[in-house]
PDB file of C-alpha atoms in Angstrom:
ATOM      1  CA  UNK M   1     -16.623  35.050  81.383  1.00  0.00           C
ATOM      2  CA  UNK M   2     -14.474  33.247  82.514  1.00  0.00           C
ATOM      3  CA  UNK M   3     -14.989  30.073  83.297  1.00  0.00           C
ATOM      4  CA  UNK M   4     -14.841  30.897  87.622  1.00  0.00           C
ATOM      5  CA  UNK M   5     -17.088  34.136  87.270  1.00  0.00           C
ATOM      6  CA  UNK M   6     -19.581  32.095  84.904  1.00  0.00           C
ATOM      7  CA  UNK M   7     -19.972  29.141  88.140  1.00  0.00           C
ATOM      8  CA  UNK M   8     -20.276  31.913  90.204  1.00  0.00           C
ATOM      9  CA  UNK M   9     -23.214  32.651  88.002  1.00  0.00           C
ATOM     10  CA  UNK M  10     -24.993  30.038  87.663  1.00  0.00           C
ATOM     11  CA  UNK M  11     -24.277  29.104  91.098  1.00  0.00           C
ATOM     12  CA  UNK M  12     -26.366  31.980  92.663  1.00  0.00           C
ATOM     13  CA  UNK M  13     -28.987  31.471  89.894  1.00  0.00           C
ATOM     14  CA  UNK M  14     -29.882  27.996  91.731  1.00  0.00           C
ATOM     15  CA  UNK M  15     -29.549  29.576  94.882  1.00  0.00           C
ATOM     16  CA  UNK M  16     -32.102  32.442  94.001  1.00  0.00           C
ATOM     17  CA  UNK M  17     -34.479  29.134  92.598  1.00  0.00           C
ATOM     18  CA  UNK M  18     -34.721  27.671  96.181  1.00  0.00           C
ATOM     19  CA  UNK M  19     -35.123  31.047  97.644  1.00  0.00           C
ATOM     20  CA  UNK M  20     -38.165  31.661  95.504  1.00  0.00           C
ATOM     21  CA  UNK M  21     -38.852  27.814  96.484  1.00  0.00           C
ATOM     22  CA  UNK M  22     -39.282  29.000  99.833  1.00  0.00           C
ATOM     23  CA  UNK M  23     -40.720  32.006 100.211  1.00  0.00           C
ATOM     24  CA  UNK M  24     -43.663  30.535  97.972  1.00  0.00           C
ATOM     25  CA  UNK M  25     -43.977  27.668 100.420  1.00  0.00           C
ATOM     26  CA  UNK M  26     -43.818  30.097 103.409  1.00  0.00           C
ATOM     27  CA  UNK M  27     -45.979  32.745 101.905  1.00  0.00           C
ATOM     28  CA  UNK M  28     -48.800  29.848 100.410  1.00  0.00           C
ATOM     29  CA  UNK M  29     -47.509  31.667  97.030  1.00  0.00           C
ATOM     30  CA  UNK M  30     -48.013  28.356  95.242  1.00  0.00           C
ATOM     31  CA  UNK M  31     -47.270  30.156  92.039  1.00  0.00           C
ATOM     32  CA  UNK M  32     -43.616  30.340  93.407  1.00  0.00           C
ATOM     33  CA  UNK M  33     -43.355  26.965  94.303  1.00  0.00           C
ATOM     34  CA  UNK M  34     -44.109  25.807  90.765  1.00  0.00           C
ATOM     35  CA  UNK M  35     -42.052  28.176  89.378  1.00  0.00           C
ATOM     36  CA  UNK M  36     -39.121  26.486  90.876  1.00  0.00           C
ATOM     37  CA  UNK M  37     -39.620  23.198  89.127  1.00  0.00           C
ATOM     38  CA  UNK M  38     -39.261  21.950  85.426  1.00  0.00           C
ATOM     39  CA  UNK M  39     -42.631  21.747  83.783  1.00  0.00           C
ATOM     40  CA  UNK M  40     -42.140  18.385  83.551  1.00  0.00           C
ATOM     41  CA  UNK M  41     -40.470  17.597  86.979  1.00  0.00           C
ATOM     42  CA  UNK M  42     -40.908  14.862  89.376  1.00  0.00           C
ATOM     43  CA  UNK M  43     -40.951  15.366  93.228  1.00  0.00           C
ATOM     44  CA  UNK M  44     -39.826  13.024  95.581  1.00  0.00           C
ATOM     45  CA  UNK M  45     -40.656  14.979  98.845  1.00  0.00           C
ATOM     46  CA  UNK M  46     -41.233  11.737 101.045  1.00  0.00           C
ATOM     47  CA  UNK M  47     -44.841  12.107 101.415  1.00  0.00           C
ATOM     48  CA  UNK M  48     -45.531  13.138  97.662  1.00  0.00           C
ATOM     49  CA  UNK M  49     -44.163  11.864  95.125  1.00  0.00           C
ATOM     50  CA  UNK M  50     -45.206  12.987  92.201  1.00  0.00           C
ATOM     51  CA  UNK M  51     -45.257  16.102  89.240  1.00  0.00           C
ATOM     52  CA  UNK M  52     -45.640  19.529  90.271  1.00  0.00           C
ATOM     53  CA  UNK M  53     -49.543  19.971  89.887  1.00  0.00           C
ATOM     54  CA  UNK M  54     -50.166  17.613  92.579  1.00  0.00           C
ATOM     55  CA  UNK M  55     -47.146  18.670  94.951  1.00  0.00           C
ATOM     56  CA  UNK M  56     -48.335  22.022  94.812  1.00  0.00           C
ATOM     57  CA  UNK M  57     -51.920  20.537  95.762  1.00  0.00           C
ATOM     58  CA  UNK M  58     -50.230  18.051  98.266  1.00  0.00           C
ATOM     59  CA  UNK M  59     -48.053  21.310  99.582  1.00  0.00           C
ATOM     60  CA  UNK M  60     -51.324  23.480 100.220  1.00  0.00           C
ATOM     61  CA  UNK M  61     -53.366  20.842 102.475  1.00  0.00           C
ATOM     62  CA  UNK M  62     -50.037  20.330 104.749  1.00  0.00           C
ATOM     63  CA  UNK M  63     -49.602  24.252 105.141  1.00  0.00           C
ATOM     64  CA  UNK M  64     -53.527  24.372 105.523  1.00  0.00           C
ATOM     65  CA  UNK M  65     -53.125  23.938 109.223  1.00  0.00           C
ATOM     66  CA  UNK M  66     -49.616  25.175 109.889  1.00  0.00           C
ATOM     67  CA  UNK M  67     -49.745  28.314 111.271  1.00  0.00           C
ATOM     68  CA  UNK M  68     -46.644  29.785 110.336  1.00  0.00           C
ATOM     69  CA  UNK M  69     -43.674  28.266 107.884  1.00  0.00           C
ATOM     70  CA  UNK M  70     -40.055  29.066 107.754  1.00  0.00           C
ATOM     71  CA  UNK M  71     -37.264  27.603 105.338  1.00  0.00           C
TER      72      UNK M  71
END
């Protein structure tokens, strides 16, 4: 595989992870959100700063009152 094709494949993989994250948040499927992160990830989400387990709790609380979400 040449460098240009490899770059396109890698870019698509990143886009796929971002799409899974957005789908997980919008559908409240927290396992999809979790799968978008490395196990040791640190998220700085403005209102939340910390690890993935805390992020999932924060997102779940935040989205409990949101009727619709679309990324």
